[in-house]
Coordinates of C-alpha atoms in Angstrom, one line a residue:
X274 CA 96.3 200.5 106.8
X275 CA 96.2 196.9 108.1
X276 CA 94.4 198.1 110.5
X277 CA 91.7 199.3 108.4
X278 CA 91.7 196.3 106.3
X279 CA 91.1 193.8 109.4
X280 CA 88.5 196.3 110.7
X281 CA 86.8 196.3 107.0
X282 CA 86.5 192.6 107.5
X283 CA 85.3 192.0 111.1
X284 CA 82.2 194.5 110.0
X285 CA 81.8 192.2 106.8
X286 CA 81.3 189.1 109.6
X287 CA 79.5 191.0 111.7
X288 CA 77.2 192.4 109.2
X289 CA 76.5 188.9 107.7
X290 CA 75.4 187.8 110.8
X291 CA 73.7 190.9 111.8
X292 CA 71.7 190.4 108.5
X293 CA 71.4 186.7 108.6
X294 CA 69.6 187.6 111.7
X295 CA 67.2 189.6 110.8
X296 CA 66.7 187.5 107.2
X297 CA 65.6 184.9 109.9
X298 CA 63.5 186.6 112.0
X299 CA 61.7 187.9 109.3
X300 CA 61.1 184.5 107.5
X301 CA 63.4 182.1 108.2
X302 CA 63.4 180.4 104.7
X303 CA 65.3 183.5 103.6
X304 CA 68.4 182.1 102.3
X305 CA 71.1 185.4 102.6
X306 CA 74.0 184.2 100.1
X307 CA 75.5 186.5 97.7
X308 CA 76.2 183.5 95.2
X309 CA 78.0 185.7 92.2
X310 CA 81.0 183.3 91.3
X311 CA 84.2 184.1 89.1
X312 CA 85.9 181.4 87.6
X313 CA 88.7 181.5 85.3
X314 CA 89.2 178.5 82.3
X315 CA 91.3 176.5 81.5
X316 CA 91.9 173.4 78.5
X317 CA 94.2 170.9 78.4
X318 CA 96.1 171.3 75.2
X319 CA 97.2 168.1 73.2
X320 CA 99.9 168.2 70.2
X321 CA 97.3 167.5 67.1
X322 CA 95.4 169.0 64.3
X323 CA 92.3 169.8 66.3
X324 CA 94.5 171.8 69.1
X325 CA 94.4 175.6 67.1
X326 CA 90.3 175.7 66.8
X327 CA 89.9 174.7 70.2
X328 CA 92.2 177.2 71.2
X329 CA 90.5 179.9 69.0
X330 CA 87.1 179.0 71.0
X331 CA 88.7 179.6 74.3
X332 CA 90.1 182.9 73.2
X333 CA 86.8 184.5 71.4
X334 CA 84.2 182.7 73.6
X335 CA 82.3 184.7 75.8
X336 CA 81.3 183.6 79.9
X337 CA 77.5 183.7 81.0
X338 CA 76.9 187.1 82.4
X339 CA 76.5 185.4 85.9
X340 CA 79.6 184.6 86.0
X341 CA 82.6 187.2 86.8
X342 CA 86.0 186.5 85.0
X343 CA 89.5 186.1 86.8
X344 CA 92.3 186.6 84.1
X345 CA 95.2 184.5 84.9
X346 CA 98.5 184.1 82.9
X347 CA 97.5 180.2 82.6
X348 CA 95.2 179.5 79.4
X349 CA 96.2 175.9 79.0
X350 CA 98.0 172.6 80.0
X351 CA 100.2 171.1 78.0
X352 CA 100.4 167.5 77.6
X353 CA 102.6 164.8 76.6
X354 CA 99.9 162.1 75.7
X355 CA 97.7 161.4 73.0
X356 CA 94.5 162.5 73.3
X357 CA 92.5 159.1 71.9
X358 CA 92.8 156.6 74.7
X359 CA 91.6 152.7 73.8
X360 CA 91.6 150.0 76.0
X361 CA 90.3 146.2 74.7
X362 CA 88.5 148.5 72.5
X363 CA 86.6 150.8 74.0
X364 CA 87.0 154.4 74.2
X365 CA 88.3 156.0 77.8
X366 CA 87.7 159.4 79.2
X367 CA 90.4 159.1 81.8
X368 CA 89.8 160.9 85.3
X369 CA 92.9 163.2 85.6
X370 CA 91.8 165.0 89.1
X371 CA 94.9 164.0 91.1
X372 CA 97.4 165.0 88.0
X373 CA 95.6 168.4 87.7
X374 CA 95.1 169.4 91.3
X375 CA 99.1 168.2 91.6
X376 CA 100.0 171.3 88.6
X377 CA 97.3 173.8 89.7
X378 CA 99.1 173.4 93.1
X379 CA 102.9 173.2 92.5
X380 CA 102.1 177.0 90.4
X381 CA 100.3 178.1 93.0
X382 CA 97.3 179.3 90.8
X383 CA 95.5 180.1 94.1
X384 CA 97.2 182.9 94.6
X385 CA 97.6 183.7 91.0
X386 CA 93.8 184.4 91.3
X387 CA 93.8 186.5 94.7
X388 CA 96.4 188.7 93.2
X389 CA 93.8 189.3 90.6
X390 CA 91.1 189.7 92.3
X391 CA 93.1 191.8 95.0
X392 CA 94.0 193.8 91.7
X393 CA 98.3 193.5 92.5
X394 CA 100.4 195.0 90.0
X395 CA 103.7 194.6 89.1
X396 CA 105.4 196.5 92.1
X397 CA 103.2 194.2 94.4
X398 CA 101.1 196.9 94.8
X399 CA 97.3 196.1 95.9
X400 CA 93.6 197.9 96.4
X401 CA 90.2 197.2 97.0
X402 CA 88.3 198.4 93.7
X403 CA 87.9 194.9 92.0
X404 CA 86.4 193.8 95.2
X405 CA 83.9 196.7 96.1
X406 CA 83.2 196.7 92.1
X407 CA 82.1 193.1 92.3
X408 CA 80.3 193.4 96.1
X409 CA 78.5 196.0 94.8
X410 CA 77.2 194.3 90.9
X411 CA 76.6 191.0 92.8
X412 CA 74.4 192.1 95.3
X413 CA 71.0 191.4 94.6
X414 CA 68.2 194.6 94.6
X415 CA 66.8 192.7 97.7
X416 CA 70.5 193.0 99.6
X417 CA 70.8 196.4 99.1
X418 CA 67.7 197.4 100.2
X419 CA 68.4 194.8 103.4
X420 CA 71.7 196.7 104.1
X421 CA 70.4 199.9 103.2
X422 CA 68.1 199.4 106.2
X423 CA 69.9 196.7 108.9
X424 CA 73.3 197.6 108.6
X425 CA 75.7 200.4 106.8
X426 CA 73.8 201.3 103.4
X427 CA 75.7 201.4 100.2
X428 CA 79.6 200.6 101.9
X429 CA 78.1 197.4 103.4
X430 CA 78.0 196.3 99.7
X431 CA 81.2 196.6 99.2
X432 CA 82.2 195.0 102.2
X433 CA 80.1 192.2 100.9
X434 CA 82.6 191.6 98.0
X435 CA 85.5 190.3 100.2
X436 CA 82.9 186.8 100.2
X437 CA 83.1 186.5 97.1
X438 CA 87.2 185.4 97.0
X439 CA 85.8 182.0 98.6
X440 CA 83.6 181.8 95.6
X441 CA 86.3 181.7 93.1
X442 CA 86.7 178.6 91.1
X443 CA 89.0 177.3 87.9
X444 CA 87.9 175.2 85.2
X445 CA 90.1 173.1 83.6
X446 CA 88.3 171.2 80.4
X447 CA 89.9 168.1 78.6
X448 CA 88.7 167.3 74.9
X449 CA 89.0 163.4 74.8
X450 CA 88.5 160.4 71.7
X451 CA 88.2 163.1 68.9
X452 CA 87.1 161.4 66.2
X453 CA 85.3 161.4 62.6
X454 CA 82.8 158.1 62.4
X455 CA 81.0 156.9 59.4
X456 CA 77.1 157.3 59.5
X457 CA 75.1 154.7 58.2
X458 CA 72.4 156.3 58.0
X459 CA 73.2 159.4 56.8
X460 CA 76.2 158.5 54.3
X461 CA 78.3 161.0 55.9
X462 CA 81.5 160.9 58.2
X463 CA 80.7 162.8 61.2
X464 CA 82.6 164.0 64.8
X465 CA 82.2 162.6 68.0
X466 CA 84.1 163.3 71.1
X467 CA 83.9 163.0 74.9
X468 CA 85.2 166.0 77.4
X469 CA 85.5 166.5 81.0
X470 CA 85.3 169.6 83.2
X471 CA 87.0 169.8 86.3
X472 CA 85.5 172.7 88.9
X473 CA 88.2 173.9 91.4
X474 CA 87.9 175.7 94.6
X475 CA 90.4 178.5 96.0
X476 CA 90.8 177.4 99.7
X477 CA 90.0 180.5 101.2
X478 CA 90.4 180.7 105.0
X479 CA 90.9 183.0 108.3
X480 CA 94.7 182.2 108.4
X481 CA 95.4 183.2 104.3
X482 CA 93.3 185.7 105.1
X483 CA 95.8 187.2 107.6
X484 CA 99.1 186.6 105.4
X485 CA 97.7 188.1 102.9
X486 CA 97.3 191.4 104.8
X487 CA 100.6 191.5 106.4
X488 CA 101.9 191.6 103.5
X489 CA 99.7 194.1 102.2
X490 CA 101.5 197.3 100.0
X491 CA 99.8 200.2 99.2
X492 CA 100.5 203.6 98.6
X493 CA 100.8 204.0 102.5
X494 CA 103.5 201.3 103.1
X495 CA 106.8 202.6 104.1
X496 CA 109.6 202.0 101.8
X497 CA 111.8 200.5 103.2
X498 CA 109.0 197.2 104.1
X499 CA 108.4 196.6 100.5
X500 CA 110.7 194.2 99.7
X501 CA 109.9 192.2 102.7
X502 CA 106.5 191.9 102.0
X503 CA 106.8 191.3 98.7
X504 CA 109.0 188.2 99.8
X505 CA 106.1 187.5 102.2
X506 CA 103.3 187.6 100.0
X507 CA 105.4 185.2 97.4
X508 CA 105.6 182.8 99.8
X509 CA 102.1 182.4 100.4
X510 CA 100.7 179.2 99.3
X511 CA 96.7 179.0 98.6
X512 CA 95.5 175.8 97.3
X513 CA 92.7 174.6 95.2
X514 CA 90.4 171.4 95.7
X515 CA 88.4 169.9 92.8
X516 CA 84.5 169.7 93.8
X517 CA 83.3 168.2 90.5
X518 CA 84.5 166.0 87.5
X519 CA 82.0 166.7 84.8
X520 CA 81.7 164.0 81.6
X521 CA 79.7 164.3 78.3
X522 CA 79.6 163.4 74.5
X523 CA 79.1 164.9 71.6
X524 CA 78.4 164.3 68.4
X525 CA 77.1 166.0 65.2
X526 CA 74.9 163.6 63.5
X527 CA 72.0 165.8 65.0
X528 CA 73.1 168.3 63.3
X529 CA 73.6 166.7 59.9
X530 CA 77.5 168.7 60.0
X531 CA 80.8 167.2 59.5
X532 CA 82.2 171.1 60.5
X533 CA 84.9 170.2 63.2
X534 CA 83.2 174.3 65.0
X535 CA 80.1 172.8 64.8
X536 CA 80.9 170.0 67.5
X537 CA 83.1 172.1 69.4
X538 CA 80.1 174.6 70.1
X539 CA 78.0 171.4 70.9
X540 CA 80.4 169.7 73.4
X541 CA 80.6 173.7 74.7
X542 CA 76.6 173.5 75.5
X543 CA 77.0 170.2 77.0
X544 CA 79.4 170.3 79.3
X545 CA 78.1 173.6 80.4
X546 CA 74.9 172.3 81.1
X547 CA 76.7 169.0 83.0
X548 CA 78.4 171.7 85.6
X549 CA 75.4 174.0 86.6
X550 CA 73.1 170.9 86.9
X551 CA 75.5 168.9 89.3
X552 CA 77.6 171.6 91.2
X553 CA 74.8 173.7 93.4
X554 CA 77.3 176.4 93.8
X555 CA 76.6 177.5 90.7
X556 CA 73.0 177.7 90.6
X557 CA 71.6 180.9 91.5
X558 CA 69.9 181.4 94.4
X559 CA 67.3 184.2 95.9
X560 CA 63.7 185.2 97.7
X561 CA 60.5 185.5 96.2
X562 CA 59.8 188.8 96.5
X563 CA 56.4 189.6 95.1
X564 CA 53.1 187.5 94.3
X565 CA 50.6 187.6 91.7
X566 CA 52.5 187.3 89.6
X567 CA 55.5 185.5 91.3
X568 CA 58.7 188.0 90.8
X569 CA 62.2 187.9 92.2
X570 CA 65.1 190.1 91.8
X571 CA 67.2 188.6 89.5
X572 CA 67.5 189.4 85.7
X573 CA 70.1 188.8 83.2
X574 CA 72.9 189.6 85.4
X575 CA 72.8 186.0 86.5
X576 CA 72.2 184.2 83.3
X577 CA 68.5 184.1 84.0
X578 CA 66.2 182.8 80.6
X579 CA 63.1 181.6 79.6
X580 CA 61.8 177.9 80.8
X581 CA 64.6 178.3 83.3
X582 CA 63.7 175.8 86.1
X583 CA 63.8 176.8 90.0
X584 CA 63.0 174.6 92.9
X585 CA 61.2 177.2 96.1
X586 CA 62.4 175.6 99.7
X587 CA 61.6 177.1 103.1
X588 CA 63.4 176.1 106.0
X589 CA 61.9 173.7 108.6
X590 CA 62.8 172.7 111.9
X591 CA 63.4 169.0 112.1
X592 CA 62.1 166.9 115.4
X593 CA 65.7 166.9 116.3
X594 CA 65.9 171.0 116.3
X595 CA 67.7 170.8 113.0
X596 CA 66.9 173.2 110.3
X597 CA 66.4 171.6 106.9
X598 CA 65.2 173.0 103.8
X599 CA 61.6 171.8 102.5
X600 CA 60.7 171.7 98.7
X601 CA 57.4 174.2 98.3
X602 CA 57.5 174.5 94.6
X603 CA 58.6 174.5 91.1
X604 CA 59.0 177.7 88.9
X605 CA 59.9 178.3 85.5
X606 CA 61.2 181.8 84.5
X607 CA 58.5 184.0 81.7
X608 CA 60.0 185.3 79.1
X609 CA 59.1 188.9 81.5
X610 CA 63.1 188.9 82.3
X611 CA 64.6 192.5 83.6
X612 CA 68.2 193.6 82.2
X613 CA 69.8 194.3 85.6
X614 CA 73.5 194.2 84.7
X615 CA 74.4 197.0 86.5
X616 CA 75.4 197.9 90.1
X617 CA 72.2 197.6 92.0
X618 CA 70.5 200.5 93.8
X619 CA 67.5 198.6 95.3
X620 CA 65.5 200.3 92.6
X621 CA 65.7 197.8 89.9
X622 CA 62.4 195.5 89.0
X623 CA 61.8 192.3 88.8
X624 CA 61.9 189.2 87.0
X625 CA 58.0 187.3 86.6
X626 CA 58.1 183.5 86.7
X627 CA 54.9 180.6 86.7
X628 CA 54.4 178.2 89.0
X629 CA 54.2 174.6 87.6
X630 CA 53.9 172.5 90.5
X631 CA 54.3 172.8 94.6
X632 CA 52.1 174.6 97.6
X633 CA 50.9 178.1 97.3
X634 CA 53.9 180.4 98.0
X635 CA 54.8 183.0 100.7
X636 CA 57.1 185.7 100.1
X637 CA 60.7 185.8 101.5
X638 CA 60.5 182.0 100.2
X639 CA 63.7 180.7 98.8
X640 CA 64.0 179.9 94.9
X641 CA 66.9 178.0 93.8
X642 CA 68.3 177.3 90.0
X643 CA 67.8 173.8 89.0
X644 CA 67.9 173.5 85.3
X645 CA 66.7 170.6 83.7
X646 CA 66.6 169.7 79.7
X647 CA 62.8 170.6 79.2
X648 CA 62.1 166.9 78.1
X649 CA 59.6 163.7 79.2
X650 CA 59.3 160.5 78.9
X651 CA 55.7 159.3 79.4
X652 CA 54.8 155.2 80.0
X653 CA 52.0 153.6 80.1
X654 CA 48.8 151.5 79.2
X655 CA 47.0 152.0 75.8
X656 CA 43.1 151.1 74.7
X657 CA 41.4 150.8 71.7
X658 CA 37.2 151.3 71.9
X659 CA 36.2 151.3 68.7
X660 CA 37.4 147.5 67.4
X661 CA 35.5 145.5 64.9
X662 CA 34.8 146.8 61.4
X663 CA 33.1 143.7 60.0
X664 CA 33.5 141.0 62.6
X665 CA 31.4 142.2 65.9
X666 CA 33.4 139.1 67.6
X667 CA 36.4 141.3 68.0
X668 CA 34.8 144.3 69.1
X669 CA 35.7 145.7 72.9
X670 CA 39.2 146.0 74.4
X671 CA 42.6 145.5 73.1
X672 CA 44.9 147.2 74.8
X673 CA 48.8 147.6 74.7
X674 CA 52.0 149.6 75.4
X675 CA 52.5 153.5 75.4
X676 CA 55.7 155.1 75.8
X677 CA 56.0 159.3 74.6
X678 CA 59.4 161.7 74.4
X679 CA 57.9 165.0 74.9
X680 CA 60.1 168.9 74.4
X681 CA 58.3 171.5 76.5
X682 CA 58.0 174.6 74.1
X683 CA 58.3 177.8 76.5
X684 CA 55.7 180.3 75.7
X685 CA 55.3 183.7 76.5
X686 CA 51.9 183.5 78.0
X687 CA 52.3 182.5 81.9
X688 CA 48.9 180.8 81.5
X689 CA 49.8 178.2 78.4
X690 CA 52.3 175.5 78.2
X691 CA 53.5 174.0 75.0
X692 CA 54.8 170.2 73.8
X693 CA 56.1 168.5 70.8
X694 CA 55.8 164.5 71.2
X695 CA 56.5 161.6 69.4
X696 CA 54.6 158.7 70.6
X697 CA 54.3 154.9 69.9
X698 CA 51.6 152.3 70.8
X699 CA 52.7 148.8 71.0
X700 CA 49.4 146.1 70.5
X701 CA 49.8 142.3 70.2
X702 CA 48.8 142.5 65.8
X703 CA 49.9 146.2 65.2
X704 CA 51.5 149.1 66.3
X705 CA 51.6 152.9 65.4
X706 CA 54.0 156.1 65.7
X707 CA 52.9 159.6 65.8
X708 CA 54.3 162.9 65.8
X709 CA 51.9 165.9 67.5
X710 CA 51.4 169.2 68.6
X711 CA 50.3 170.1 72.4
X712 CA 49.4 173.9 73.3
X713 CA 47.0 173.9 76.3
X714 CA 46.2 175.7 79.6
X715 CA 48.7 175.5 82.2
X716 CA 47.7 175.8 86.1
X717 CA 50.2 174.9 89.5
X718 CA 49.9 170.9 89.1
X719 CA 47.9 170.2 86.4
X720 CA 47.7 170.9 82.7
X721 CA 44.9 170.3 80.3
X722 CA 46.3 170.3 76.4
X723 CA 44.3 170.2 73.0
X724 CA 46.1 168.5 70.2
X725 CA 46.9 167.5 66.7
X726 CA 49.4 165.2 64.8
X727 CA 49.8 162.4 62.2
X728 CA 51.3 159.2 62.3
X729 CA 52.0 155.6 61.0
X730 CA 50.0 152.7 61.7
X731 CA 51.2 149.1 60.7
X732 CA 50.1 145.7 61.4
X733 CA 52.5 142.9 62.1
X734 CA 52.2 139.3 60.7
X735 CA 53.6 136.1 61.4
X736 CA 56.5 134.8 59.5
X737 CA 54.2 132.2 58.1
X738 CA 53.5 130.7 54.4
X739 CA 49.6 131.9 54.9
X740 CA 51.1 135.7 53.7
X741 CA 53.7 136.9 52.5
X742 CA 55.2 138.9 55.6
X743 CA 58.3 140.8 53.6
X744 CA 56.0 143.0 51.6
X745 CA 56.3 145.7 54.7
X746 CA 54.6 148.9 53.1
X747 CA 51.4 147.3 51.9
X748 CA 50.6 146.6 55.7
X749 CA 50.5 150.2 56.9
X750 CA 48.5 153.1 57.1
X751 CA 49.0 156.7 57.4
X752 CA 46.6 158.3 59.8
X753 CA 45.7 161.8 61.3
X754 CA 44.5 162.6 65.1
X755 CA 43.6 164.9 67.3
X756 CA 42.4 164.7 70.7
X757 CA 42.8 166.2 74.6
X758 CA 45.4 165.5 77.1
X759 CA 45.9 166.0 80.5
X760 CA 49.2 166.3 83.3
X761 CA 48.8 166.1 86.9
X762 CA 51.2 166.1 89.3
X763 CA 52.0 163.6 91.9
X764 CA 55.1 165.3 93.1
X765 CA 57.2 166.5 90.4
X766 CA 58.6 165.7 88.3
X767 CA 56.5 162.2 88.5
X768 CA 53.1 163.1 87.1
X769 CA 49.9 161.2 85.9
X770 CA 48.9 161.7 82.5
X771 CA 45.6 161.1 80.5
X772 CA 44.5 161.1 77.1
X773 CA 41.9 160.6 74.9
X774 CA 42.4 161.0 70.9
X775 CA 40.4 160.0 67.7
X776 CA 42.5 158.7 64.6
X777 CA 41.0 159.0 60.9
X778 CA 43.2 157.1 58.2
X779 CA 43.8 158.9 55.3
X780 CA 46.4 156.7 53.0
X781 CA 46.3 152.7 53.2
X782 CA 48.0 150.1 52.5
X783 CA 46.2 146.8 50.3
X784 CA 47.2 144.3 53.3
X785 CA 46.1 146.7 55.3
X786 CA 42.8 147.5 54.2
X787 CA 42.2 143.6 53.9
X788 CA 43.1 142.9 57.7
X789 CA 41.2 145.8 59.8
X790 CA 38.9 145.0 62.2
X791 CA 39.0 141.4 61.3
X792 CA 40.4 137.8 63.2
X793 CA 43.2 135.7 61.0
X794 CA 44.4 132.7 61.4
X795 CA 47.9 131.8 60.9
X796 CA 50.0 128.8 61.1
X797 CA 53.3 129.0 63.6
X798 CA 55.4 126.8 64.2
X799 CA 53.0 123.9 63.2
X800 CA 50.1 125.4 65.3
X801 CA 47.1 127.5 64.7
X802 CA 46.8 131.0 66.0
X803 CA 44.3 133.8 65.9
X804 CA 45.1 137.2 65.0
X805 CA 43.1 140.2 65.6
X806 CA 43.7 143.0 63.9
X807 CA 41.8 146.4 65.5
X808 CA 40.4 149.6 63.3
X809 CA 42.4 152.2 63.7
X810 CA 39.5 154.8 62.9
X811 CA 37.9 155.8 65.8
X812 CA 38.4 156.7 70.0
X813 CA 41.6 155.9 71.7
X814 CA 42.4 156.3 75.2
X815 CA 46.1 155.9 76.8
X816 CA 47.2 157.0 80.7
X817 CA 50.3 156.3 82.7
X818 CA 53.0 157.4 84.4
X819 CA 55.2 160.8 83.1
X820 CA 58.7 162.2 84.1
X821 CA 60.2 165.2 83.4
X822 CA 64.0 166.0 83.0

């Protein structure tokens, strides 16, 4: 049976390289990696009131479906100190790497997790079916119709699922500065909290590899070596390394809730999101396998959604005869996503994505996950044409400040792209906020967007005796706009952006009305300065600098 067992293995090596081959030959941007990973979770567990729902969230929740599950006998860690740490004041989220890799070790939760994934029972007896189970649900469509061809068919799959025990990882999560704060502004104690998330690897190697198989029981091991190997495999020791420390906050003011659940499934999303955008193992990875429209084979099976970001590499060779991957694209997953959570057959179709900035593509390119918050921040230079309403002395240019937050709605249509923004214009006598709507055609590197919105205008005034500068409301306007506004790409996610829009006011303030499109003169500070105050009514035109995150 050992026998077997190492044979089994040398034809998983050989096959991956026998594959990796070929994936090379064919197009060597192919990147070949069966990157299913299984974690298992753990929290540390503090001695307070908010302990049991956190508890209760690790017991019910449920893990992305591109993740497989390792059930180990350790849910938590207890510990001893308080869970609010203040120094001179300020709120700590201590880093507690050394302290947990120390306890993960000293159990030996390493092997805790190979027994599980090697499926050992009670009598210390083992099998393959939780491996060749997972080989053959990882593998992508693509890989089985790759090893249906190149290398063994349907039992090189399986093979395939001995990789994955170096792709086992534990999460340990810490719940830090739990707290209920008073909100000013919405009269209203809400929660706030930090947490960590620690990622640790199982250090899988050739020599573990080997203990592991001598000490091996099956129904085919003699009696009387049981109890030998069972003494053998005990005394294996498999240890785990931490990759990533993870930090975020979370609060509930957004959410207008003072419901303790409420920011527990908040500091859930964000530390989630902190993992798979910082630790690459984690993203998913595979090979564009049709054009027009772009498709891949992945699916559900590996958590993919809509507006789901991907970077497209191929491999280059470097002037020094290194390989090194080159950035041909950006992709965001359709809402066209296939339900492929099942074992694959090579039959399965595929999953349609847009391209939104990059070369044209080549099949066999590589697309890897690299998710992002579906938000922009825009900055640049505003100008007002239409000036003067009574005074032609102050008609021409008076520019100022532009600055835009921007949420990417994700549409079903591969063809349009879809924004929310709120936007402020800064000028030297007034400045304005709006709130508008985008929905526009969307093309690789550029975007051309129709839109609508309303907004506040208000003019500012010196602290002078002239006017009477605390009367706020009487000095603004509510407006309406539309207008047409363009992104191009300079190389994402840095783009150029351009905008033209025409404001009508349709509610104003006395003070208002009284200063537009006129020049004042104010006394400061024992000197006389001019203030000209625009008309808001009419063509605007902003451009600058946009960044998306």
């Amino acid at each position: 049976m050992i026998k077997q067992l190492r044979a089994t293995f040398l034809l998983v090596i050989l096959g991956l390289v026998y594959t990796n081959t070929i994936c090379q030959d064919l197009n060597s941007a192919i990147i070949n990696d069966y990157n299913r990973n299984s974690i298992s979770e753990i929290f540390i567990r503090y001695s307070d009131s908010y302990n049991s729902d956190i508890q209760k969230m690790f017991e019910n929740r449920s893990v992305s479906e591109k993740f497989d599950v390792n059930e180990i006998s350790l849910k938590y860690i207890n510990s001893n100190e308080s869970r609010n740490i203040i120094k001179d004041d300020t709120r700590i989220n201590p880093n507690r790497t050394a302290a947990i890799t120390n306890f993960l070790n000293e159990r030996n939760i390493g092997l805790e997790v190979v027994s599980y994934i090697f499926n050992r029972d009670a009598n210390g007896k083992m099998d393959l079916s939780r491996i060749h189970e997972r080989g053959l649900y990882t593998a992508k469509d693509t890989d089985v119709r790759l090893s249906g061809v190149k290398v063994r068919g349907l039992f090189e799959m399986e093979d395939y699922g001995h990789e994955l025990i170096s792709k086992s990882y534990i999460i340990v999560y810490d719940f830090v500065n739990i707290r209920t704060e008073y909100n000013n502004i919405y009269k209203e104690d809400y929660y706030k909290g930090q947490i960590s998330a620690y990622v640790f690897e199982i250090q899988w190697n050739d020599e573990i590899q080997a203990m592991i198989f001598d000490s091996w029981i099956d129904d085919d091991t003699p009696q009387d070596q049981i109890a030998e190997k069972i003494k053998a495999y005990n005394n294996i020791y498999i240890p785990v390394k931490c990759d990533l420390r993870a930090t975020t906050t979370a609060s509930t003011v957004k959410d207008k809730s003072n419901d303790f659940k409420t920011w527990l499934a908040e500091a859930n999303n964000n530390i989630s999101h902190e993992i798979q955008k910082n630790f690459d193992d984690f993203a998913v990875i595979s090979a564009i396998t049709n054009l027009n429209p772009i498709r891949s084979k992945i699916g559900l099976k590996e958590g993919l959604k809509p507006g789901l970001r991907f970077y497209v590499y191929e491999n280059v060779m470097k002037g020094d005869g290194n390989i090194a991957k080159s950035r041909q694209g950006v992709l965001r997953a359709t809402h066209n996503i296939v339900d492929n959570r099942y074992v694959a057959t090579g039959q399965n179709p595929e999953s349609e994505f847009r391209q939104i900035a990059g070369n044209k593509l080549e099949l066999g390119q590589s697309l890897m996950e690299k998710r992002d918050l579906g938000f922009s921040l825009s900055a640049g230079y505003a100008s007002t044409l239409l000036r003067g309403k009574s005074n032609d002395s102050i008609a021409g240019n008076i520019g100022g400040a532009h600055i835009d937050i921007g949420y990417e709605i994700f549409m079903k249509s591969k063809l349009m792209s879809s924004y929310t923004m709120i936007a402020c214009n800064i000028e030297a006598s007034a400045f304005n906020v709006a709130l508008s709507y985008y929905i526009g055609l969307s093309i690789r590197n550029f975007e051309i967007l129709p839109f609508v919105g309303f907004g506040l205008d208000h003019y500012s005034v010196p602290d002078s005796p002239d006017i009477q500068s605390s009367e706020g409301s009487k000095y603004g306007a509510w407006f309406v706009q539309g207008g047409l506004r363009m992104h191009v790409n300079i190389y994402y996610p840095v783009q150029f952006f351009a905008a033209c829009e025409w404001n009508q006011i349709v509610s104003i303030g006395d003070y208002y009305d009284e200063l537009s499109g006129t020049i004042k003169e104010f006394t400061v500070d024992n000197s006389l300065k001019h203030y000209k105050y625009r008309s808001l009514n009419g063509l605007h035109t902003y451009g600058g600098i946009r960044i998306c995150f």
